[in-house]
Tab-separated table of C-alpha atoms and ligand atoms in Angstrom:
chain	number	residue	atom	x	y	z
A	1	MET	CA	12.065	-119.000	-0.543
A	2	SER	CA	12.385	-121.926	-2.552
A	3	VAL	CA	8.760	-123.565	-3.823
A	4	THR	CA	10.193	-127.111	-4.176
A	5	ASP	CA	6.890	-129.033	-3.911
A	6	PHE	CA	5.443	-128.450	-7.031
A	7	GLY	CA	4.937	-132.265	-7.652
A	8	PRO	CA	5.984	-133.555	-10.900
A	9	ALA	CA	7.409	-131.503	-13.087
A	10	THR	CA	6.393	-131.520	-16.797
A	11	ALA	CA	9.190	-130.487	-18.973
A	12	ALA	CA	12.536	-130.861	-18.494
A	13	SER	CA	13.202	-127.313	-16.946
A	14	ARG	CA	14.244	-126.684	-13.430
A	15	PRO	CA	11.099	-125.627	-11.020
A	16	ALA	CA	11.241	-122.006	-10.658
A	17	LEU	CA	12.122	-120.010	-7.600
A	18	LEU	CA	9.430	-117.579	-5.917
A	19	ARG	CA	10.957	-114.822	-4.192
A	20	PHE	CA	9.015	-112.375	-1.839
A	21	PRO	CA	11.440	-108.982	-1.832
A	22	GLY	CA	7.972	-107.212	-0.574
A	23	ASP	CA	4.542	-107.233	0.647
A	24	VAL	CA	5.582	-109.726	3.444
A	25	ARG	CA	4.359	-108.675	6.945
A	26	THR	CA	2.443	-105.804	5.803
A	27	VAL	CA	-0.034	-104.692	3.084
A	28	THR	CA	1.719	-102.098	1.125
A	29	GLY	CA	5.098	-102.779	-1.236
A	30	SER	CA	3.768	-105.769	-3.129
A	31	THR	CA	6.336	-107.350	-5.248
A	32	PHE	CA	6.977	-111.011	-5.867
A	33	LEU	CA	9.905	-112.429	-7.875
A	34	ILE	CA	9.750	-115.555	-9.924
A	35	GLU	CA	12.769	-117.186	-11.580
A	36	SER	CA	12.759	-119.726	-13.726
A	37	ASP	CA	15.722	-120.787	-16.124
A	38	HIS	CA	15.162	-118.473	-19.030
A	39	ALA	CA	13.147	-115.725	-17.161
A	40	ARG	CA	13.227	-113.327	-14.037
A	41	VAL	CA	9.712	-111.602	-13.978
A	42	LEU	CA	8.372	-109.372	-11.214
A	43	LEU	CA	4.877	-109.717	-10.099
A	44	GLU	CA	3.817	-106.341	-9.143
A	45	CYS	CA	6.094	-103.341	-8.281
A	46	GLY	CA	4.563	-101.456	-5.332
A	47	LEU	CA	5.459	-98.688	-3.215
A	48	PHE	CA	5.748	-98.992	0.715
A	49	GLN	CA	3.452	-96.861	2.702
A	50	GLY	CA	2.373	-96.132	6.117
A	51	PHE	CA	4.591	-95.334	8.942
A	52	THR	CA	8.185	-94.082	8.394
A	53	ASP	CA	9.675	-97.770	9.255
A	54	LEU	CA	7.678	-99.011	5.979
A	55	ARG	CA	8.542	-96.003	3.913
A	56	ARG	CA	12.139	-96.161	4.615
A	57	ARG	CA	12.018	-99.450	2.780
A	58	ASN	CA	11.578	-97.873	-0.495
A	59	ARG	CA	14.861	-96.672	-0.092
A	60	ALA	CA	16.687	-99.651	1.099
A	61	LYS	CA	19.061	-101.769	-1.160
A	62	LEU	CA	17.168	-103.913	-3.237
A	63	PRO	CA	17.476	-107.986	-2.447
A	64	TYR	CA	17.821	-108.408	-6.384
A	65	ASP	CA	19.256	-106.630	-9.558
A	66	ALA	CA	17.103	-104.453	-11.123
A	67	SER	CA	18.682	-104.647	-14.605
A	68	SER	CA	18.487	-108.520	-14.554
A	69	ILE	CA	14.364	-108.512	-14.697
A	70	HIS	CA	12.911	-109.497	-17.802
A	71	ALA	CA	9.608	-108.187	-17.122
A	72	VAL	CA	7.191	-106.786	-14.533
A	73	VAL	CA	3.469	-108.044	-14.261
A	74	ILE	CA	1.612	-104.907	-12.518
A	75	THR	CA	-2.074	-105.756	-11.629
A	76	HIS	CA	-3.482	-102.363	-10.993
A	77	ALA	CA	-2.646	-98.798	-10.657
A	78	HIS	CA	-2.595	-98.695	-7.056
A	79	LEU	CA	0.702	-97.331	-5.920
A	80	ASP	CA	1.028	-100.132	-3.588
A	81	HIS	CA	1.208	-101.843	-6.616
A	82	CYS	CA	2.710	-99.740	-9.278
A	83	GLY	CA	4.525	-97.183	-7.081
A	84	TYR	CA	8.298	-98.410	-6.898
A	85	LEU	CA	8.548	-98.602	-11.015
A	86	PRO	CA	10.153	-95.343	-11.451
A	87	ARG	CA	12.761	-96.568	-8.793
A	88	LEU	CA	12.957	-99.774	-10.405
A	89	VAL	CA	13.765	-98.115	-13.752
A	90	ARG	CA	16.141	-96.082	-12.090
A	91	HIS	CA	17.868	-98.893	-10.734
A	92	GLY	CA	18.301	-100.183	-14.621
A	93	PHE	CA	15.226	-101.975	-15.357
A	94	ARG	CA	14.560	-101.908	-19.086
A	95	GLY	CA	12.119	-104.671	-19.858
A	96	PRO	CA	8.546	-104.410	-20.821
A	97	ILE	CA	5.578	-103.391	-17.900
A	98	LEU	CA	2.998	-105.791	-18.786
A	99	THR	CA	-0.380	-104.704	-17.533
A	100	SER	CA	-3.967	-104.105	-18.962
A	101	ALA	CA	-4.458	-100.924	-21.208
A	102	HIS	CA	-6.445	-99.087	-18.865
A	103	THR	CA	-4.124	-99.834	-15.848
A	104	ALA	CA	-1.120	-98.420	-18.206
A	105	ARG	CA	-2.857	-95.400	-18.794
A	106	LEU	CA	-4.170	-94.905	-14.899
A	107	ALA	CA	-0.701	-95.734	-13.412
A	108	GLU	CA	0.974	-92.889	-15.755
A	109	ILE	CA	-1.259	-90.516	-13.716
A	110	VAL	CA	-0.825	-91.875	-10.611
A	111	LEU	CA	2.887	-92.042	-10.555
A	112	ARG	CA	3.016	-88.559	-12.164
A	113	ASP	CA	1.572	-87.473	-8.895
A	114	SER	CA	3.101	-89.706	-6.678
A	115	ALA	CA	6.700	-87.807	-8.490
A	116	ARG	CA	5.312	-84.738	-7.631
A	117	LEU	CA	4.204	-85.003	-4.207
A	118	GLN	CA	7.675	-86.208	-3.438
A	119	MET	CA	9.192	-83.755	-5.127
A	120	GLU	CA	7.353	-81.086	-3.164
A	121	THR	CA	7.787	-82.846	0.094
A	122	ALA	CA	11.617	-83.161	-0.236
A	123	ARG	CA	11.838	-79.400	-1.457
A	124	HIS	CA	9.967	-78.207	1.695
A	125	ALA	CA	12.383	-80.583	3.899
A	126	ASN	CA	15.066	-78.767	2.628
A	127	GLU	CA	13.730	-75.338	3.265
A	128	HIS	CA	12.501	-76.354	6.749
A	129	GLY	CA	15.451	-78.340	7.680
A	130	TRP	CA	13.137	-81.172	8.902
A	131	SER	CA	14.648	-84.276	7.279
A	132	THR	CA	17.400	-86.320	8.381
A	133	HIS	CA	18.675	-86.532	4.587
A	134	ARG	CA	20.710	-83.406	3.851
A	135	PRO	CA	19.699	-82.741	1.390
A	136	ALA	CA	16.412	-84.454	0.988
A	137	ARG	CA	15.629	-86.404	-1.990
A	138	PRO	CA	12.351	-87.266	-3.815
A	139	LEU	CA	12.415	-91.257	-4.206
A	140	HIS	CA	11.858	-90.645	-7.847
A	141	ASP	CA	10.931	-87.258	-9.977
A	142	GLU	CA	8.914	-87.071	-13.182
A	143	THR	CA	12.150	-87.620	-15.330
A	144	ASP	CA	12.018	-91.019	-13.729
A	145	VAL	CA	8.139	-91.343	-14.617
A	146	ASP	CA	8.664	-89.862	-18.209
A	147	THR	CA	11.161	-92.971	-18.693
A	148	THR	CA	8.706	-95.457	-16.734
A	149	VAL	CA	5.645	-95.059	-18.904
A	150	LYS	CA	7.750	-95.667	-22.230
A	151	PHE	CA	8.134	-98.969	-20.944
A	152	PHE	CA	4.580	-100.125	-20.746
A	153	ASP	CA	3.075	-102.852	-22.608
A	154	ALA	CA	-0.259	-103.271	-22.802
A	155	VAL	CA	-2.011	-106.718	-22.752
A	156	PRO	CA	-5.456	-107.360	-23.701
A	157	VAL	CA	-7.496	-108.605	-20.755
A	158	GLY	CA	-8.351	-112.666	-21.166
A	159	ASN	CA	-5.329	-112.873	-24.035
A	160	HIS	CA	-2.594	-114.741	-23.842
A	161	VAL	CA	0.886	-113.462	-24.381
A	162	GLU	CA	4.286	-115.183	-24.472
A	163	THR	CA	6.469	-112.978	-22.181
A	164	MET	CA	9.677	-114.660	-22.515
A	165	ALA	CA	10.371	-117.930	-23.975
A	166	GLY	CA	8.301	-120.594	-22.488
A	167	THR	CA	6.531	-118.078	-19.926
A	168	ARG	CA	3.279	-117.141	-20.685
A	169	LEU	CA	0.898	-114.460	-18.769
A	170	THR	CA	-3.087	-114.067	-19.066
A	171	PRO	CA	-4.633	-110.940	-17.294
A	172	LEU	CA	-7.798	-111.712	-16.157
A	173	HIS	CA	-10.538	-109.009	-15.037
A	174	GLY	CA	-9.817	-108.261	-11.225
A	175	GLY	CA	-13.095	-106.012	-10.555
A	176	HIS	CA	-11.159	-103.755	-8.167
A	177	ILE	CA	-10.414	-100.460	-10.208
A	178	LEU	CA	-10.636	-99.432	-13.537
A	179	GLY	CA	-8.253	-101.790	-15.386
A	180	SER	CA	-7.533	-104.110	-12.774
A	181	ALA	CA	-6.379	-107.789	-13.943
A	182	TRP	CA	-5.323	-110.783	-11.703
A	183	ALA	CA	-2.799	-112.870	-13.441
A	184	GLN	CA	-2.169	-115.856	-14.638
A	185	LEU	CA	1.445	-117.387	-15.596
A	186	THR	CA	2.387	-120.297	-16.999
A	187	LEU	CA	6.192	-121.104	-16.162
A	188	GLU	CA	8.724	-122.723	-18.582
A	189	ASP	CA	8.442	-125.923	-16.296
A	190	GLY	CA	4.737	-126.310	-17.280
A	191	HIS	CA	3.838	-124.910	-13.840
A	192	THR	CA	1.284	-121.960	-13.409
A	193	LEU	CA	1.412	-119.103	-10.576
A	194	ALA	CA	-1.599	-116.910	-9.957
A	195	THR	CA	-1.408	-113.880	-8.185
A	196	SER	CA	-4.669	-111.876	-7.140
A	197	GLY	CA	-3.536	-108.504	-6.919
A	198	ASP	CA	-6.591	-106.839	-5.242
A	199	LEU	CA	-10.073	-108.345	-6.182
A	200	GLY	CA	-13.480	-106.649	-6.384
A	201	ARG	CA	-16.768	-107.869	-5.655
A	202	PRO	CA	-19.449	-108.863	-8.160
A	203	GLY	CA	-22.323	-106.560	-8.903
A	204	HIS	CA	-20.520	-103.496	-9.606
A	205	PRO	CA	-22.180	-100.956	-11.374
A	206	LEU	CA	-19.281	-99.990	-13.587
A	207	LEU	CA	-16.579	-102.714	-13.455
A	208	LEU	CA	-16.844	-105.900	-14.673
A	209	PRO	CA	-16.748	-108.968	-12.219
A	210	PRO	CA	-13.446	-110.748	-11.031
A	211	GLU	CA	-13.100	-113.400	-13.163
A	212	PRO	CA	-13.395	-116.616	-11.495
A	213	PHE	CA	-10.162	-118.266	-10.255
A	214	THR	CA	-9.342	-121.345	-12.652
A	215	GLY	CA	-6.787	-123.019	-10.491
A	216	ALA	CA	-2.945	-122.658	-10.616
A	217	ASP	CA	-0.110	-124.700	-8.946
A	218	VAL	CA	0.774	-121.578	-6.659
A	219	LEU	CA	-1.687	-119.035	-5.734
A	220	LEU	CA	-0.250	-115.749	-4.214
A	221	MET	CA	-3.402	-113.390	-2.576
A	222	GLU	CA	-3.368	-109.764	-1.153
A	223	PRO	CA	-4.748	-110.495	2.265
A	224	THR	CA	-5.522	-107.021	3.224
A	225	TYR	CA	-9.338	-107.777	4.176
A	226	GLY	CA	-8.543	-111.468	4.065
A	227	ILE	CA	-9.714	-111.333	7.959
A	228	ARG	CA	-13.456	-109.828	7.480
A	229	ARG	CA	-16.461	-110.828	6.138
A	230	HIS	CA	-18.421	-108.952	3.685
A	231	GLU	CA	-22.091	-108.875	4.255
A	232	PRO	CA	-22.868	-110.290	0.663
A	233	GLU	CA	-26.745	-109.249	1.149
A	234	ARG	CA	-26.704	-106.185	1.780
A	235	ALA	CA	-23.754	-105.378	-0.441
A	236	LEU	CA	-24.862	-106.905	-3.094
A	237	THR	CA	-28.278	-105.595	-3.369
A	238	GLU	CA	-27.243	-101.877	-2.547
A	239	GLU	CA	-26.593	-100.154	-5.885
A	240	PRO	CA	-29.546	-102.137	-7.776
A	241	ALA	CA	-32.087	-101.642	-5.148
A	242	MET	CA	-33.634	-98.869	-6.941
A	243	THR	CA	-35.890	-101.330	-7.901
A	244	SER	CA	-37.270	-102.419	-4.892
A	245	ALA	CA	-40.249	-99.887	-3.317
A	246	ARG	CA	-39.672	-97.530	-5.735
A	247	TYR	CA	-43.146	-96.455	-5.911
A	248	THR	CA	-44.861	-94.187	-3.399
A	249	VAL	CA	-47.776	-93.071	-2.194
A	250	ASN	CA	-47.536	-90.043	-4.623
A	251	ASP	CA	-47.632	-92.494	-7.556
A	252	VAL	CA	-51.059	-94.311	-6.772
A	253	MET	CA	-53.186	-91.901	-4.537
A	254	THR	CA	-56.406	-90.371	-5.778
A	255	LYS	CA	-55.948	-86.433	-5.947
A	256	ASN	CA	-59.511	-85.269	-6.026
A	257	VAL	CA	-60.561	-85.400	-2.659
A	258	VAL	CA	-63.834	-85.082	-1.358
A	259	THR	CA	-63.628	-82.935	2.250
A	260	VAL	CA	-65.625	-81.288	4.760
A	261	THR	CA	-65.206	-79.034	7.436
A	262	PRO	CA	-65.438	-79.304	10.967
A	263	ASP	CA	-69.041	-77.637	11.091
A	264	THR	CA	-70.435	-79.742	8.280
A	265	GLU	CA	-73.433	-81.310	9.319
A	266	PHE	CA	-74.040	-85.096	9.414
A	267	LYS	CA	-76.262	-85.134	6.614
A	268	GLU	CA	-74.086	-83.249	4.419
A	269	ILE	CA	-71.566	-85.754	5.039
A	270	ALA	CA	-73.861	-88.484	4.764
A	271	ALA	CA	-74.924	-87.176	1.298
A	272	ALA	CA	-71.534	-86.208	-0.014
A	273	MET	CA	-70.234	-89.666	0.613
A	274	LYS	CA	-73.391	-91.306	-1.175
A	275	GLN	CA	-72.641	-88.913	-4.076
A	276	TRP	CA	-68.982	-89.161	-4.337
A	277	LYS	CA	-69.084	-93.088	-3.345
A	278	VAL	CA	-66.531	-92.617	-0.857
A	279	ALA	CA	-66.317	-94.274	2.394
A	280	ALA	CA	-64.271	-91.716	4.331
A	281	VAL	CA	-63.926	-87.657	4.042
A	282	PRO	CA	-61.053	-85.776	5.473
A	283	VAL	CA	-61.763	-82.714	7.636
A	284	ILE	CA	-60.216	-79.704	6.822
A	285	GLU	CA	-59.935	-76.822	8.842
A	286	SER	CA	-59.649	-73.124	7.378
A	287	LYS	CA	-56.063	-73.228	6.617
A	288	GLY	CA	-56.300	-76.326	4.844
A	289	HIS	CA	-54.681	-78.852	7.381
A	290	VAL	CA	-56.329	-81.934	7.960
A	291	VAL	CA	-57.793	-82.257	11.527
A	292	GLY	CA	-59.502	-85.663	11.285
A	293	VAL	CA	-61.415	-88.008	9.062
A	294	VAL	CA	-65.084	-89.132	9.317
A	295	SER	CA	-65.997	-92.780	8.218
A	296	GLU	CA	-68.624	-94.484	7.116
A	297	ALA	CA	-67.795	-96.340	10.441
A	298	ASP	CA	-68.398	-92.827	12.341
A	299	LEU	CA	-71.321	-92.251	11.104
A	300	LEU	CA	-73.172	-95.543	12.024
A	301	PRO	CA	-73.702	-95.236	15.719
A	302	LYS	CA	-75.775	-92.258	14.779
A	303	GLU	CA	-77.893	-94.318	12.664
A	304	GLU	CA	-78.182	-97.165	15.083
A	305	PHE	CA	-79.158	-94.797	17.814
A	306	HIS	CA	-81.942	-93.416	15.793
A	307	ALA	CA	-83.217	-97.017	15.507
A	308	HIS	CA	-83.699	-97.753	18.904
A	309	ARG	CA	-82.949	-95.959	22.421
A	310	ILE	CA	-79.650	-97.550	23.927
A	311	GLY	CA	-79.649	-98.520	27.372
A	312	LEU	CA	-77.745	-96.722	30.327
A	313	ILE	CA	-75.327	-99.791	30.582
A	314	GLU	CA	-74.759	-100.183	27.173
A	315	GLN	CA	-73.839	-96.288	27.037
A	316	MET	CA	-71.248	-97.165	29.762
A	317	TYR	CA	-69.801	-99.633	27.845
A	318	ARG	CA	-69.603	-97.781	24.537
A	319	PRO	CA	-68.346	-94.298	25.948
A	320	GLY	CA	-67.419	-93.072	22.163
A	321	ASP	CA	-69.989	-94.406	20.294
A	322	THR	CA	-73.093	-92.565	22.412
A	323	ALA	CA	-70.823	-89.545	22.242
A	324	LYS	CA	-70.815	-90.013	18.466
A	325	ALA	CA	-74.637	-90.880	18.308
A	326	GLY	CA	-75.415	-87.243	19.961
A	327	ALA	CA	-72.905	-85.562	17.344
A	328	VAL	CA	-74.572	-83.528	14.556
A	329	ARG	CA	-71.271	-81.679	13.329
A	330	ALA	CA	-67.783	-83.290	11.391
A	331	GLU	CA	-65.820	-82.434	14.319
A	332	GLU	CA	-67.900	-84.026	16.832
A	333	LEU	CA	-67.984	-87.500	14.369
A	334	MET	CA	-64.561	-87.186	13.258
A	335	THR	CA	-61.798	-89.642	14.108
A	336	SER	CA	-59.096	-87.238	15.337
A	337	PRO	CA	-56.122	-86.624	14.958
A	338	ALA	CA	-56.236	-88.039	11.620
A	339	ILE	CA	-53.992	-90.485	10.802
A	340	THR	CA	-51.945	-89.695	7.594
A	341	VAL	CA	-49.180	-90.558	5.525
A	342	LYS	CA	-46.444	-88.227	3.563
A	343	PRO	CA	-46.582	-88.654	-0.475
A	344	ASP	CA	-43.204	-89.939	-0.849
A	345	VAL	CA	-43.917	-93.109	1.783
A	346	PRO	CA	-43.105	-96.151	-0.051
A	347	LEU	CA	-46.046	-98.520	-0.542
A	348	PRO	CA	-45.145	-101.434	1.369
A	349	GLN	CA	-44.896	-98.927	4.621
A	350	ALA	CA	-48.428	-97.313	4.006
A	351	ALA	CA	-49.615	-100.878	3.664
A	352	ARG	CA	-48.049	-101.740	7.110
A	353	LEU	CA	-49.780	-98.479	8.666
A	354	MET	CA	-53.069	-99.107	7.410
A	355	ALA	CA	-52.839	-102.740	8.461
A	356	ASP	CA	-51.531	-101.676	12.193
A	357	GLN	CA	-54.271	-99.191	12.427
A	358	ARG	CA	-56.741	-100.964	11.009
A	359	ILE	CA	-57.889	-98.402	8.414
A	360	LYS	CA	-58.701	-98.788	4.807
A	361	ARG	CA	-57.488	-95.416	3.771
A	362	LEU	CA	-55.154	-92.412	4.640
A	363	PRO	CA	-55.290	-88.898	3.844
A	364	VAL	CA	-52.230	-87.748	2.240
A	365	VAL	CA	-50.359	-84.768	3.472
A	366	ASP	CA	-47.081	-82.872	2.822
A	367	ALA	CA	-44.479	-81.673	5.360
A	368	ASP	CA	-46.780	-78.618	6.174
A	369	GLY	CA	-50.131	-80.717	6.631
A	370	SER	CA	-52.077	-79.848	3.616
A	371	LEU	CA	-53.760	-82.006	1.936
A	372	LYS	CA	-52.451	-83.890	-1.243
A	373	GLY	CA	-54.608	-86.587	-1.939
A	374	ILE	CA	-56.177	-89.878	-0.094
A	375	VAL	CA	-54.749	-93.241	-0.445
A	376	SER	CA	-57.195	-96.536	0.094
A	377	ARG	CA	-55.813	-100.347	0.350
A	378	ALA	CA	-57.377	-100.703	-3.298
A	379	ASP	CA	-55.002	-98.101	-4.459
A	380	LEU	CA	-52.036	-99.960	-3.031
A	381	LEU	CA	-53.190	-102.889	-5.180
A	382	LYS	CA	-52.941	-100.863	-8.626
A	383	VAL	CA	-49.145	-101.970	-8.817
A	384	PHE	CA	-49.914	-105.427	-9.074
A	385	LEU	CA	-52.264	-104.505	-11.788
A	386	ARG	CA	-49.266	-103.280	-14.247
A	387	SER	CA	-49.542	-105.245	-17.390
A	388	ASP	CA	-47.093	-108.205	-18.467
A	389	ASP	CA	-45.248	-105.998	-20.696
A	390	ASP	CA	-44.705	-102.862	-18.500
A	391	LEU	CA	-43.312	-105.667	-15.982
A	392	ALA	CA	-40.897	-107.648	-18.299
A	393	ALA	CA	-39.281	-103.656	-19.673
A	394	GLU	CA	-38.889	-102.983	-15.888
A	395	ILE	CA	-37.060	-106.155	-15.529
A	396	ARG	CA	-34.815	-105.956	-18.806
A	397	ARG	CA	-34.192	-102.510	-17.676
A	398	GLU	CA	-33.415	-102.669	-13.860
A	399	VAL	CA	-32.242	-106.051	-13.344
A	400	VAL	CA	-30.949	-107.674	-16.612
A	401	ASN	CA	-28.924	-104.712	-17.959
A	402	ARG	CA	-27.484	-103.992	-14.961
A	403	LEU	CA	-26.285	-107.374	-13.944
A	404	PHE	CA	-26.004	-108.986	-17.257
A	405	PRO	CA	-25.170	-106.222	-20.131
A	406	ALA	CA	-24.650	-107.565	-23.000
A	407	SER	CA	-25.495	-110.677	-22.486
A	408	SER	CA	-28.111	-113.016	-23.864
A	409	VAL	CA	-30.526	-113.164	-20.861
A	410	LYS	CA	-33.957	-113.244	-21.526
A	411	ALA	CA	-37.151	-112.045	-19.383
A	412	SER	CA	-40.618	-112.487	-20.132
A	413	VAL	CA	-43.693	-111.840	-17.764
A	414	THR	CA	-47.058	-113.912	-17.701
A	415	TRP	CA	-49.778	-112.863	-15.355
A	416	GLY	CA	-47.334	-111.578	-13.197
A	417	VAL	CA	-44.718	-114.288	-12.711
A	418	ALA	CA	-41.342	-113.225	-14.389
A	419	THR	CA	-39.250	-116.024	-16.180
A	420	LEU	CA	-35.646	-115.300	-16.557
A	421	THR	CA	-33.486	-117.257	-19.313
A	422	GLY	CA	-30.323	-117.364	-20.445
A	423	ARG	CA	-26.522	-118.046	-19.621
A	424	VAL	CA	-24.485	-115.500	-17.461
A	425	ARG	CA	-20.807	-116.050	-16.774
A	426	ASP	CA	-21.061	-115.092	-13.056
A	427	VAL	CA	-23.182	-117.600	-11.306
A	428	THR	CA	-22.906	-115.585	-8.088
A	429	LEU	CA	-25.492	-113.236	-9.504
A	430	ILE	CA	-28.060	-115.589	-10.355
A	431	PRO	CA	-29.654	-115.599	-7.259
A	432	VAL	CA	-29.137	-111.656	-7.176
A	433	ALA	CA	-31.003	-111.475	-10.202
A	434	ALA	CA	-34.006	-113.267	-8.831
A	435	ARG	CA	-34.451	-111.441	-5.680
A	436	LEU	CA	-34.443	-107.862	-7.746
A	437	ALA	CA	-36.945	-109.675	-10.210
A	438	GLN	CA	-39.332	-110.499	-7.255
A	439	SER	CA	-38.713	-106.607	-5.985
A	440	VAL	CA	-39.918	-105.303	-8.852
A	441	GLU	CA	-43.337	-104.025	-7.746
A	442	GLY	CA	-46.144	-105.759	-9.359
A	443	VAL	CA	-44.321	-109.199	-9.934
A	444	VAL	CA	-45.927	-112.036	-8.027
A	445	GLY	CA	-43.352	-114.859	-8.689
A	446	VAL	CA	-40.303	-116.098	-10.416
A	447	ASP	CA	-39.417	-118.219	-12.321
A	448	CYS	CA	-35.465	-118.257	-12.584
A	449	ARG	CA	-33.721	-120.742	-15.392
A	450	LEU	CA	-30.550	-118.863	-15.584
A	451	GLU	CA	-27.633	-121.125	-15.903
A	452	GLY	CA	-23.580	-120.302	-15.780
A	453	GLU	CA	-22.074	-120.236	-19.022
A	454	ALA	CA	-20.645	-123.890	-20.412
A	455	SER	CA	-16.617	-123.392	-19.177
A	456	ASP	CA	-14.308	-124.243	-22.133
B	501	ZN	ZN1	-5.584	-101.840	-4.766
């Protein structure tokens, strides 16, 4: 295929010719061939993978002369992008294989593994006679890999290198796998061409985010997932979500709990509540299980009924209260079964339970029903009383260091309001940072003043 509508050429050279020997109507076997007056560069050298029809293409006659290729550019170490290299070398290629240092190291492992698999498959086919080829031969073997790795020529990501006279290569972080880099080529006629390779998403915990596309006359894209839409919200917050709702009931509950037994009498309960200044007591049976809760509200009807005789009609409308008025022991006063909460429940969930049930405190019980503590609405607010320094330290640790490692981004907190300042390379992470800072428990607001790095 000839790409002729490049627009006005900037140099006297003829426009380059772009060909697609692979990766057409399929997503494996990535290969593009760019030919200018003095350079023949192969972009990617992938293996066809999948069904037999596709794999057969690996053995087809090459539509170009391997020995005439000056250089190969590899974006990353997946087989569908680099797996044909030993075969290309077997066909006579002897130029530099330009790629990042990490891809070079990783590709060697991947190619050796691939060679061993092919050799084993060929041996198995010959032993059992299931191949149509007699004898079956591997596409390439370990000796081909030994030769191939000698041609790896690492190019630092972000640097420009002159590959041939007038042809310049710039690899840029691809964020797909270790070492992956998309490639930008400036051709001798002055035009530019970029190939995406496979690109990752920003916000990966280990990989640098893909470098934004900065423009080219021709862009070659990998379409594997081109028709699908990621769910950006979830995808971006999944990993760093540890900052959200990390505090559980266990962190804020009161562990010394005043309790009563089912046969504790009214006066004793009232005295205990007064002495310990608590508004409710869990009722514990002999095995230590919580069977109910007696709260001030449960005691009040008793007091009220003491004060005046209540009419029959009122008793009919308030049967529950009337029963409590006659009760003298905890088991008759208590609200049962008790609404309880597990220690590992996140605070927002405990708060919702209290709101839904219109109660001010929850006994905390473990899996076998034993009492571990009690949590009140006031306890839930403790996280909002964390010091500004404490909050700022957590934002630096969990948000800034994770999203913008080795950057100059600053986080400070005043009266619970976090301020983020500085310049970041990947502007798509700015809203993520604001959201994560907001999700740090105790932060009441975020003033996000992050900006993108000034482009040069
Ligand atoms: Zn890949």
